[in-house]
Short mmCIF file of C-alpha atoms in Angstrom, two decimals:
data_model
loop_
_atom_site.label_atom_id
_atom_site.label_comp_id
_atom_site.label_asym_id
_atom_site.label_seq_id
_atom_site.Cartn_x
_atom_site.Cartn_y
_atom_site.Cartn_z
CA MET X 1 0.02 -0.06 0.02
CA PHE X 2 1.21 3.46 -0.56
CA PRO X 3 1.19 6.18 2.04
CA SER X 4 -2.12 7.93 3.03
CA ALA X 5 -3.11 10.85 0.83
CA GLY X 6 -2.30 14.16 2.64
CA ASP X 7 -0.07 12.17 4.94
CA GLU X 8 2.84 14.45 4.56
CA LEU X 9 0.66 17.55 5.21
CA ARG X 10 0.04 16.42 8.78
CA ILE X 11 2.27 16.68 11.95
CA LYS X 12 3.97 13.39 12.20
CA PRO X 13 3.28 11.86 15.69
CA GLY X 14 6.49 9.86 15.38
CA GLY X 15 8.66 13.03 15.37
CA LEU X 16 6.80 14.31 18.37
CA PHE X 17 7.35 11.19 20.29
CA ILE X 18 11.01 11.28 19.78
CA ALA X 19 11.08 15.01 20.84
CA LEU X 20 8.97 14.30 23.89
CA VAL X 21 10.99 11.06 25.00
CA ALA X 22 14.34 12.89 24.27
CA PHE X 23 13.30 15.92 26.41
CA VAL X 24 12.10 13.73 29.35
CA LEU X 25 15.34 11.89 29.24
CA THR X 26 17.25 15.05 29.05
CA ARG X 27 15.39 16.93 31.65
CA THR X 28 15.00 14.24 34.30
CA LEU X 29 17.33 11.39 33.85
CA LEU X 30 20.46 13.03 32.61
CA ILE X 31 20.33 16.19 34.56
CA GLY X 32 19.28 14.39 37.59
CA VAL X 33 22.40 12.09 37.38
CA VAL X 34 25.07 14.00 35.56
CA TYR X 35 24.79 17.33 37.34
CA THR X 36 24.23 16.27 40.82
CA GLY X 37 27.60 17.02 41.97
CA PRO X 38 30.12 19.95 41.05
CA ALA X 39 32.62 19.25 38.24
CA LYS X 40 36.31 19.33 39.39
CA SER X 41 37.87 20.54 36.06
CA THR X 42 37.16 22.28 32.80
CA LEU X 43 37.46 18.97 31.11
CA ALA X 44 34.81 17.51 33.49
CA ILE X 45 32.49 20.39 32.86
CA SER X 46 32.86 19.94 29.10
CA LEU X 47 32.13 16.35 29.39
CA GLN X 48 29.10 16.99 31.41
CA LEU X 49 27.77 19.39 28.66
CA VAL X 50 28.00 16.67 25.94
CA PRO X 51 25.03 14.57 27.05
CA LEU X 52 22.91 17.75 27.51
CA VAL X 53 23.74 18.98 23.95
CA VAL X 54 23.11 15.52 22.47
CA GLY X 55 19.83 15.22 24.27
CA LEU X 56 18.56 18.74 23.13
CA ALA X 57 19.79 17.92 19.68
CA LEU X 58 17.52 15.00 19.63
CA VAL X 59 14.49 17.07 20.68
CA ILE X 60 15.41 19.38 17.72
CA TYR X 61 15.53 16.45 15.42
CA GLY X 62 12.13 15.13 16.51
CA VAL X 63 10.59 18.59 16.06
CA ASN X 64 11.98 18.74 12.64
CA LEU X 65 10.85 15.30 11.62
CA ALA X 66 7.32 16.22 12.95
CA VAL X 67 6.98 19.10 10.50
CA SER X 68 9.16 17.64 7.64
CA THR X 69 8.22 16.57 4.22
CA HIS X 70 8.52 12.85 5.28
CA ALA X 71 5.36 10.73 5.46
CA ARG X 72 4.15 9.56 8.80
CA ALA X 73 5.30 5.98 8.04
CA TYR X 74 8.89 7.27 7.65
CA ALA X 75 8.57 9.02 10.82
CA ARG X 76 7.00 6.09 12.51
CA THR X 77 9.64 3.79 11.48
CA ILE X 78 12.37 6.07 12.98
CA ALA X 79 10.43 6.59 16.28
CA THR X 80 10.00 2.66 16.56
CA TRP X 81 13.78 2.22 16.30
CA PHE X 82 14.53 5.08 18.55
CA LEU X 83 12.22 3.32 21.20
CA VAL X 84 13.91 0.00 20.57
CA GLY X 85 17.41 1.42 21.04
CA SER X 86 16.56 3.26 24.22
CA VAL X 87 14.67 0.40 25.85
CA GLY X 88 17.03 -2.23 24.57
CA ILE X 89 20.21 -0.60 26.02
CA PHE X 90 18.23 0.18 29.23
CA VAL X 91 17.35 -3.50 29.64
CA MET X 92 20.95 -4.61 28.95
CA VAL X 93 22.27 -2.12 31.56
CA ALA X 94 19.44 -3.26 34.04
CA LEU X 95 20.38 -6.88 33.60
CA GLY X 96 23.97 -5.93 34.57
CA ALA X 97 22.82 -3.94 37.54
CA VAL X 98 20.97 -6.84 39.00
CA GLU X 99 24.27 -8.17 40.28
CA SER X 100 24.84 -4.98 42.55
CA SER X 101 23.55 -4.87 46.13
CA ASN X 102 20.98 -2.27 45.38
CA PRO X 103 19.98 -2.54 41.72
CA VAL X 104 17.18 0.42 41.84
CA ALA X 105 19.72 2.86 43.43
CA THR X 106 22.28 1.86 40.69
CA LEU X 107 19.79 2.45 37.92
CA SER X 108 18.51 5.74 39.31
CA SER X 109 21.86 7.34 40.03
CA ASP X 110 24.51 5.73 37.61
CA ILE X 111 25.71 8.07 35.01
CA VAL X 112 26.47 5.14 32.77
CA VAL X 113 22.82 4.32 32.75
CA ALA X 114 21.74 7.90 31.77
CA ASN X 115 24.26 8.12 28.90
CA ALA X 116 23.63 4.49 27.70
CA VAL X 117 19.96 5.18 27.24
CA LEU X 118 20.54 8.39 25.33
CA GLY X 119 23.01 6.71 23.23
CA GLY X 120 20.87 3.79 22.56
CA GLY X 121 18.22 6.30 21.38
CA VAL X 122 20.76 7.96 19.10
CA GLY X 123 21.78 4.48 17.66
CA GLY X 124 18.15 3.54 17.16
CA ILE X 125 17.44 6.76 15.17
CA LEU X 126 20.44 6.10 12.88
CA VAL X 127 19.18 2.52 12.23
CA GLY X 128 15.63 3.82 11.94
CA ILE X 129 16.84 6.39 9.17
CA ARG X 130 18.43 3.67 7.20
CA SER X 131 15.48 1.41 7.62
CA ALA X 132 12.90 4.10 6.60
CA ARG X 133 15.02 5.02 3.44
CA ASP X 134 15.22 1.34 2.46
CA GLU X 135 11.43 1.02 2.79
CA ARG X 136 10.94 4.15 0.91
CA ARG X 137 13.38 2.91 -1.87
CA GLN X 138 11.49 -0.35 -2.01
CA ARG X 139 8.15 1.35 -2.57
CA SER X 140 9.67 3.41 -5.25
CA LEU X 141 11.11 0.38 -7.01
CA SER X 142 7.90 -1.55 -6.77
CA ARG X 143 5.99 1.40 -8.30
CA GLN X 144 8.57 1.63 -11.19
CA SER X 145 8.27 -2.09 -11.69
CA ASP X 146 4.49 -1.66 -11.98
CA GLN X 147 4.94 0.97 -14.54
CA ILE X 148 7.24 -1.15 -16.66
CA VAL X 149 4.91 -4.03 -16.40
CA LEU X 150 1.92 -2.07 -17.58
CA LEU X 151 3.86 -0.26 -20.29
CA ASN X 152 4.96 -3.58 -21.75
CA ARG X 153 1.37 -4.90 -21.82
CA ILE X 154 -0.03 -1.78 -23.46
CA LEU X 155 2.60 -1.65 -26.11
CA ARG X 156 2.34 -5.43 -26.80
CA HIS X 157 -1.50 -5.16 -27.06
CA GLU X 158 -2.21 -1.72 -28.63
CA ILE X 159 0.72 -0.90 -30.74
CA LEU X 160 1.40 -4.38 -32.13
CA ASN X 161 -2.34 -4.70 -32.94
CA ALA X 162 -2.28 -1.36 -34.77
CA ILE X 163 0.77 -2.28 -36.62
CA THR X 164 -0.63 -5.60 -37.70
CA ALA X 165 -3.72 -3.88 -39.21
CA ILE X 166 -1.49 -1.27 -40.81
CA ARG X 167 0.71 -3.84 -42.41
CA GLY X 168 -2.18 -5.91 -43.54
CA HIS X 169 -4.12 -3.22 -45.30
CA ALA X 170 -0.77 -1.71 -46.65
CA GLY X 171 -0.41 -5.13 -48.42
CA LEU X 172 -3.79 -4.94 -49.88
CA LEU X 173 -3.07 -1.59 -51.17
CA HIS X 174 0.17 -2.72 -52.63
CA ASN X 175 -1.57 -5.54 -54.35
CA GLY X 176 -4.29 -3.49 -55.57
CA GLN X 177 -6.93 -5.64 -53.59
CA SER X 178 -8.23 -2.80 -51.34
CA THR X 179 -11.93 -2.26 -51.21
CA GLY X 180 -11.64 1.32 -50.27
CA GLY X 181 -11.62 0.86 -46.56
CA SER X 182 -7.88 0.34 -46.33
CA TYR X 183 -6.97 4.08 -46.05
CA ASP X 184 -9.33 4.46 -43.30
CA ALA X 185 -8.08 1.47 -41.56
CA ILE X 186 -4.54 2.59 -41.76
CA SER X 187 -5.58 6.01 -40.56
CA ASN X 188 -7.34 4.51 -37.57
CA GLY X 189 -4.36 2.46 -36.76
CA VAL X 190 -1.97 5.54 -36.80
CA ASP X 191 -4.46 7.36 -34.59
CA ARG X 192 -4.55 4.47 -32.23
CA ILE X 193 -0.79 4.37 -31.98
CA GLU X 194 -0.58 8.15 -31.24
CA ARG X 195 -3.46 7.97 -28.81
CA THR X 196 -1.73 5.11 -26.88
CA ILE X 197 1.59 6.98 -26.81
CA ALA X 198 -0.25 9.95 -25.30
CA GLN X 199 -1.86 7.94 -22.71
CA VAL X 200 1.14 6.02 -21.63
CA GLY X 201 3.35 9.15 -21.22
CA PHE X 202 3.24 8.99 -17.46
CA LEU X 203 4.49 5.34 -17.48
CA ILE X 204 7.89 6.38 -18.74
CA ARG X 205 8.48 9.34 -16.28
CA SER X 206 11.08 9.03 -13.57
CA LEU X 207 10.10 9.84 -9.94
CA ASP X 208 11.82 13.23 -10.28
CA GLU X 209 9.93 14.07 -13.55
CA THR X 210 6.65 13.10 -11.79
CA ALA X 211 7.43 15.30 -9.01
CA VAL X 212 8.07 18.23 -11.35
CA SER X 213 4.98 17.53 -13.33
CA LEU X 214 2.64 17.66 -10.45
CA THR X 215 0.70 20.99 -9.88
CA SER X 216 -2.67 22.13 -8.45
CA VAL X 217 -5.62 20.83 -10.43
CA ASP X 218 -9.27 21.62 -9.81
CA LEU X 219 -10.81 18.18 -9.24
CA ALA X 220 -14.38 19.53 -9.27
CA ALA X 221 -13.96 21.23 -12.59
CA THR X 222 -12.23 18.12 -14.04
CA VAL X 223 -15.06 15.91 -13.07
CA ARG X 224 -17.55 18.28 -14.80
CA GLU X 225 -15.43 18.40 -17.88
CA CYS X 226 -15.36 14.53 -18.02
CA SER X 227 -19.16 14.40 -17.93
CA ASP X 228 -19.22 15.49 -21.55
CA GLN X 229 -17.27 12.23 -22.54
CA PHE X 230 -19.73 9.88 -20.62
CA PRO X 231 -21.97 7.75 -22.92
CA ILE X 232 -25.22 9.38 -23.82
CA ASP X 233 -27.24 6.30 -22.93
CA ALA X 234 -26.02 6.26 -19.38
CA THR X 235 -27.28 8.31 -16.33
CA VAL X 236 -24.28 9.93 -14.40
CA THR X 237 -25.22 12.12 -11.40
CA ILE X 238 -22.43 14.64 -10.29
CA ASP X 239 -22.26 16.06 -6.95
CA ALA X 240 -19.34 18.41 -6.71
CA PRO X 241 -18.52 21.96 -5.06
CA ASP X 242 -17.60 24.82 -7.21
CA SER X 243 -13.81 24.14 -6.66
CA ALA X 244 -11.62 21.55 -5.11
CA GLN X 245 -7.86 21.93 -5.65
CA VAL X 246 -5.72 18.72 -5.45
CA ARG X 247 -2.24 17.70 -6.30
CA ALA X 248 -2.20 16.07 -9.70
CA ASP X 249 -1.44 16.60 -13.43
CA ASP X 250 -3.29 16.71 -16.75
CA HIS X 251 -3.86 12.82 -16.56
CA LEU X 252 -6.29 13.23 -13.62
CA GLU X 253 -9.02 13.36 -16.31
CA THR X 254 -8.01 9.79 -17.25
CA VAL X 255 -8.57 8.63 -13.65
CA ILE X 256 -12.10 10.03 -13.55
CA SER X 257 -13.15 8.85 -16.99
CA GLU X 258 -11.65 5.36 -16.45
CA LEU X 259 -13.52 5.01 -13.21
CA VAL X 260 -16.90 6.16 -14.48
CA GLU X 261 -16.69 4.29 -17.65
CA GLY X 262 -15.46 1.19 -15.94
CA ALA X 263 -18.35 1.36 -13.57
CA LEU X 264 -20.98 1.94 -16.29
CA GLU X 265 -19.62 -1.10 -18.24
CA ARG X 266 -19.60 -3.45 -15.31
CA ALA X 267 -22.57 -2.32 -13.24
CA SER X 268 -25.86 -4.05 -13.28
CA GLU X 269 -27.47 -0.77 -14.57
CA ARG X 270 -26.06 2.01 -16.78
CA GLU X 271 -26.08 4.52 -13.97
CA ALA X 272 -23.40 5.91 -11.68
CA THR X 273 -22.89 8.81 -9.07
CA VAL X 274 -19.81 10.91 -8.84
CA ALA X 275 -19.21 12.83 -5.68
CA VAL X 276 -16.39 15.21 -4.69
CA SER X 277 -15.98 15.73 -0.98
CA PRO X 278 -13.18 18.16 0.25
CA ASP X 279 -11.56 17.60 3.75
CA GLU X 280 -9.03 19.65 5.65
CA THR X 281 -6.05 18.18 3.85
CA THR X 282 -7.52 15.78 1.35
CA VAL X 283 -10.29 15.62 -1.32
CA ASP X 284 -12.32 12.42 -2.04
CA VAL X 285 -13.82 11.64 -5.27
CA SER X 286 -16.17 8.62 -5.24
CA VAL X 287 -17.84 6.62 -7.97
CA THR X 288 -20.82 4.60 -7.01
CA ALA X 289 -22.77 2.12 -9.27
CA PRO X 290 -25.34 -0.62 -8.69
CA GLY X 291 -24.27 -4.11 -7.89
CA ARG X 292 -20.95 -5.72 -7.24
CA TRP X 293 -19.17 -4.32 -10.49
CA LEU X 294 -15.59 -5.12 -9.42
CA ASP X 295 -14.23 -8.60 -9.52
CA GLU X 296 -11.54 -9.87 -7.23
CA SER X 297 -8.72 -9.26 -9.88
CA ALA X 298 -9.76 -5.58 -10.22
CA ARG X 299 -10.02 -5.17 -6.44
CA SER X 300 -6.70 -6.50 -5.90
CA THR X 301 -5.09 -4.45 -8.47
CA LEU X 302 -6.56 -1.20 -7.13
CA LEU X 303 -5.78 -1.90 -3.64
CA GLU X 304 -2.44 -3.81 -3.86
CA GLY X 305 -0.84 -3.00 -7.15
CA ILE X 306 -0.39 -4.67 -10.52
CA GLN X 307 -0.12 -8.52 -10.57
CA ASP X 308 3.00 -10.14 -12.10
CA TYR X 309 0.89 -12.17 -14.55
CA ASP X 310 -1.19 -10.83 -17.37
CA ASP X 311 -4.80 -11.14 -16.33
CA PRO X 312 -7.02 -11.16 -19.41
CA ASN X 313 -10.16 -10.11 -17.22
CA ILE X 314 -8.53 -6.78 -16.41
CA ASP X 315 -8.41 -4.02 -18.90
CA TYR X 316 -5.79 -1.21 -18.78
CA GLY X 317 -8.02 1.29 -17.01
CA ILE X 318 -7.74 -0.45 -13.67
CA PRO X 319 -3.95 -0.45 -13.39
CA ILE X 320 -3.62 3.05 -15.02
CA ILE X 321 -5.93 4.35 -12.15
CA ARG X 322 -3.82 2.68 -9.51
CA LEU X 323 -0.52 4.08 -10.89
CA LEU X 324 -1.71 7.63 -11.33
CA VAL X 325 -3.28 7.86 -7.97
CA ALA X 326 0.05 6.56 -6.53
CA GLN X 327 1.95 9.05 -8.54
CA TYR X 328 -0.25 11.81 -6.94
CA GLY X 329 0.27 10.51 -3.44
CA GLY X 330 -3.35 9.42 -3.16
CA THR X 331 -5.06 6.35 -1.84
CA ILE X 332 -7.86 4.06 -3.11
CA ASP X 333 -10.71 2.35 -1.03
CA ILE X 334 -13.53 0.25 -2.04
CA VAL X 335 -16.81 0.32 -0.06
CA ASP X 336 -19.33 -2.34 -0.62
CA ARG X 337 -22.99 -1.74 0.34
CA GLU X 338 -26.08 -3.99 -0.08
CA THR X 339 -27.02 -2.78 -3.54
CA SER X 340 -24.01 -0.92 -4.67
CA THR X 341 -20.17 -0.54 -4.83
CA THR X 342 -18.32 2.60 -4.34
CA VAL X 343 -14.57 3.27 -5.19
CA VAL X 344 -13.05 6.29 -3.32
CA VAL X 345 -10.04 8.01 -4.52
CA THR X 346 -8.49 10.29 -1.97
CA LEU X 347 -6.17 12.88 -3.18
CA PRO X 348 -3.89 15.45 -1.32
CA ARG X 349 -5.50 18.94 -1.17
CA THR X 350 -3.54 21.92 -2.32
CA SER X 351 -4.07 25.79 -2.56
CA GLU X 352 -4.75 27.36 -5.85
CA GLN X 353 -0.94 27.83 -6.20
CA ALA X 354 1.06 24.73 -7.41
CA PRO X 355 2.80 22.98 -4.58
CA GLU X 356 6.69 23.41 -4.64
CA SER X 357 7.30 19.59 -4.83
CA ASN X 358 5.82 16.18 -4.60
CA ARG X 359 6.14 16.35 -0.84
CA PRO X 360 4.43 19.47 0.59
CA GLY X 361 5.62 20.35 4.05
CA VAL X 362 8.62 22.09 5.61
CA ARG X 363 11.45 21.16 3.34
CA SER X 364 14.98 20.28 4.59
CA GLU X 365 16.49 23.55 3.31
CA SER X 366 13.98 25.51 5.18
CA LEU X 367 14.59 23.47 8.35
CA ARG X 368 18.23 24.19 7.96
CA ASN X 369 17.48 28.00 7.59
CA ALA X 370 15.34 27.73 10.69
CA ALA X 371 18.27 26.28 12.66
CA VAL X 372 20.70 29.01 11.55
CA ALA X 373 18.14 31.71 12.04
CA GLY X 374 17.37 30.36 15.49
CA VAL X 375 21.02 30.40 16.52
CA VAL X 376 21.80 33.90 15.22
CA ALA X 377 18.56 35.41 16.56
CA GLY X 378 19.05 33.49 19.85
CA ILE X 379 22.60 34.89 20.24
CA ALA X 380 21.39 38.44 19.69
CA MET X 381 18.53 38.15 22.10
CA GLY X 382 20.69 36.47 24.61
CA LEU X 383 23.31 39.29 24.52
CA ILE X 384 20.50 41.66 25.21
CA LEU X 385 19.29 39.74 28.28
CA GLN X 386 22.84 39.06 29.47
CA THR X 387 23.86 42.69 29.22
CA PHE X 388 20.73 44.30 30.85
CA THR X 389 19.68 41.59 33.29
CA GLY X 390 22.71 39.35 33.77
CA GLU X 391 20.33 36.49 34.38
CA MET X 392 20.82 33.94 31.57
CA GLY X 393 21.45 31.30 34.21
CA ILE X 394 17.77 31.47 35.21
CA ILE X 395 16.91 29.73 31.83
CA GLY X 396 19.19 26.89 32.83
CA ALA X 397 17.39 26.80 36.20
CA LEU X 398 14.31 25.43 34.20
CA TYR X 399 16.52 22.34 33.59
CA GLY X 400 17.77 22.16 37.18
CA ILE X 401 21.18 23.89 36.52
CA GLN X 402 21.29 27.52 37.15
CA THR X 403 24.59 28.44 35.36
CA ASN X 404 25.21 30.73 32.55
CA VAL X 405 26.63 27.98 30.28
CA VAL X 406 23.66 25.79 30.60
CA GLY X 407 21.43 28.87 30.47
CA TRP X 408 23.02 29.77 27.03
CA ILE X 409 22.79 26.24 25.73
CA THR X 410 19.06 25.89 26.71
CA HIS X 411 18.25 29.37 25.46
CA LEU X 412 19.74 28.64 21.93
CA PHE X 413 17.81 25.27 22.08
CA HIS X 414 14.55 27.21 22.68
CA SER X 415 15.46 29.57 19.97
CA VAL X 416 15.90 26.85 17.32
CA VAL X 417 12.70 25.08 18.24
CA PHE X 418 10.61 28.16 18.26
CA GLY X 419 12.29 29.13 14.89
CA THR X 420 11.35 25.76 13.41
CA ILE X 421 7.84 26.28 14.57
CA PHE X 422 7.75 29.79 12.98
CA VAL X 423 9.00 28.34 9.51
CA ALA X 424 6.24 25.58 9.81
CA ALA X 425 3.56 28.02 10.71
CA VAL X 426 4.40 30.42 7.71
CA SER X 427 4.29 27.45 5.25
CA VAL X 428 0.48 27.03 5.95
CA ASP X 429 -1.61 28.46 3.24
CA SER X 430 -3.45 30.91 5.48
CA LEU X 431 -0.06 32.61 6.39
CA ASN X 432 2.15 31.85 3.41
CA HIS X 433 1.02 34.86 1.34
CA TYR X 434 2.00 37.19 4.21
CA ALA X 435 5.39 35.94 4.03
CA GLU X 436 6.09 36.48 0.29
CA SER X 437 7.78 39.82 1.12
CA LEU X 438 10.56 40.77 3.50
CA SER X 439 8.28 43.26 5.32
CA GLY X 440 5.53 40.69 5.68
CA THR X 441 7.92 38.06 7.01
CA VAL X 442 9.52 40.52 9.52
CA THR X 443 6.05 41.61 10.60
CA LEU X 444 5.09 38.06 11.15
CA GLY X 445 8.25 37.43 13.10
CA ILE X 446 7.77 40.36 15.40
CA LEU X 447 4.33 39.44 16.12
CA TYR X 448 5.33 35.89 16.84
CA GLY X 449 8.17 37.24 19.18
CA VAL X 450 5.71 39.30 21.14
CA LEU X 451 3.39 36.27 21.39
CA LEU X 452 6.20 34.19 22.74
CA TRP X 453 6.98 37.11 25.33
CA LEU X 454 3.26 37.15 26.48
CA VAL X 455 2.77 33.30 26.69
CA ALA X 456 6.21 31.47 27.02
CA ALA X 457 8.19 33.97 28.86
CA GLY X 458 5.13 35.71 30.67
CA VAL X 459 3.33 32.64 31.89
CA VAL X 460 4.88 29.27 31.00
CA MET X 461 8.29 30.14 32.31
CA GLY X 462 6.99 31.57 35.51
CA VAL X 463 4.99 28.44 36.19
CA TRP X 464 7.89 26.32 35.24
CA LEU X 465 10.29 28.16 37.70
CA ASN X 466 7.77 27.76 40.45
CA LEU X 467 7.53 24.11 39.94
CA VAL X 468 11.29 23.70 40.32
CA GLY X 469 11.40 25.67 43.48
CA ILE X 470 12.30 29.13 42.19
CA PRO X 471 9.77 31.80 43.18
CA ALA X 472 8.57 33.86 40.13
CA SER X 473 5.73 36.18 39.41
CA ILE X 474 3.01 35.35 36.98
CA PRO X 475 2.77 36.95 34.51
CA ASN X 476 6.35 37.96 34.38
CA LEU X 477 6.38 40.63 31.48
CA GLY X 478 9.55 42.65 31.74
CA ILE X 479 10.45 45.45 29.26
CA VAL X 480 13.90 43.93 28.59
CA SER X 481 12.34 40.47 27.84
CA LEU X 482 9.91 42.36 25.46
CA ILE X 483 12.94 44.15 23.61
CA GLY X 484 14.76 40.80 23.47
CA HIS X 485 11.81 38.95 21.95
CA THR X 486 11.02 41.75 19.45
CA VAL X 487 14.55 41.60 18.24
CA TRP X 488 14.51 37.92 18.04
CA GLY X 489 11.31 37.95 15.94
CA ALA X 490 12.60 40.65 13.56
CA LEU X 491 15.87 38.65 13.02
CA ILE X 492 14.00 35.41 12.47
CA GLY X 493 11.78 37.10 9.90
CA ILE X 494 14.82 38.75 8.12
CA LEU X 495 16.86 35.55 8.05
CA ILE X 496 14.17 33.18 7.01
CA PHE X 497 13.41 35.47 4.05
CA VAL X 498 17.02 36.11 2.93
CA LEU X 499 18.76 32.82 3.59
CA PRO X 500 18.96 30.63 0.25
CA THR X 501 16.82 27.64 0.00
CA GLU X 502 19.25 26.02 -2.42
CA ILE X 503 22.96 25.73 -2.10
#
């Protein structure tokens, strides 16, 4: 099965899971063990900072994965291996601790346990990335194999039949035996070849060519245009909104026409209903006709892919529908009712503008820019806070260590995470058009910075400090903090706009 339509448009729970678990490990296990006693040297201090940086980096990776262009299956695979790595290493260490006089005390206070669990998570992520890429590569190879199989069958059937007819009538003309219909037969054969070549163009596209060809297509308008091609002796009812944009190409019409015509040919009555139903991130187009008009071979092809053997009971329309929907990143479902069968094609919804790629979401280049902007803006804001308040250590206190070094590290961590969230937010259709100019992006950045000052610094930080035993007023809305957050937001907006998305 190919990934769910609109899958990559949603937040990936797997990424959030990694971020949450890594944050808990860093905030509780690591800090509770590694930083319980004072370090005796600069080297010891540096070594103490390594697990903190690694843990926070894992959180950032999880957040990036959650908003990235990857499908949820990709994120889920990595999250699974992350969990396996963390739990597996913990179990191994726990088995070794059983031999100690107090296993519970050893597991709760041994620095080796803390670092081993985090290291196991890192190893799990590395294995998960490789596994997820292999799975994605396998799906791509499977789809390309389906395309080659179908192309071979169509060329053998359509092209060879047309050539055979042309050769036969050409021989009649050459021998002077034609009755007058040979010219028409040859012309029809040529037309058949040209029509077949035009129809199978999508089968010879590479994955990169497919991604480039996809754009925003009005599904509702396409359905209405296809209605002119339906047989005049059939009754086709259309229920569609004025407009419903989906990610597709000019072959979308083929999907609709093949579905409807197939239903009319196989159904118990020459009637069908076509309905277009938009959702938040997807659009469904369903074709309903009386009776069980799909046999097992057709169902298997639509849901699972093209069979290796050449089934004479399946025409080319069924596998063409399957492959085109897969190229669009959509899904197919079949719903059987008492008196009818419905085929539901679900396609990713887009705005009126064409998507930038086959994988809508926050691209890796934008995530890289978010990290760079977060660090630069974070340094500028930190210098303002350090200069005028001298209390950068209070940020470290959120994590149990009230020192300037830890305060700076955790402050920059916050900055990168909030910068990533900003980039993800402005990529949403409702905000994207505001970020098309420098002034618009900077304005959004400043507003975002002020929002963080009100909520994150003004309320959340005060609550957090009180929870860790440091008295703080709620809300805590200082003027220096406001200036720092405003400068941070302006720099985030500037850098996100000016940093190149291609290197």
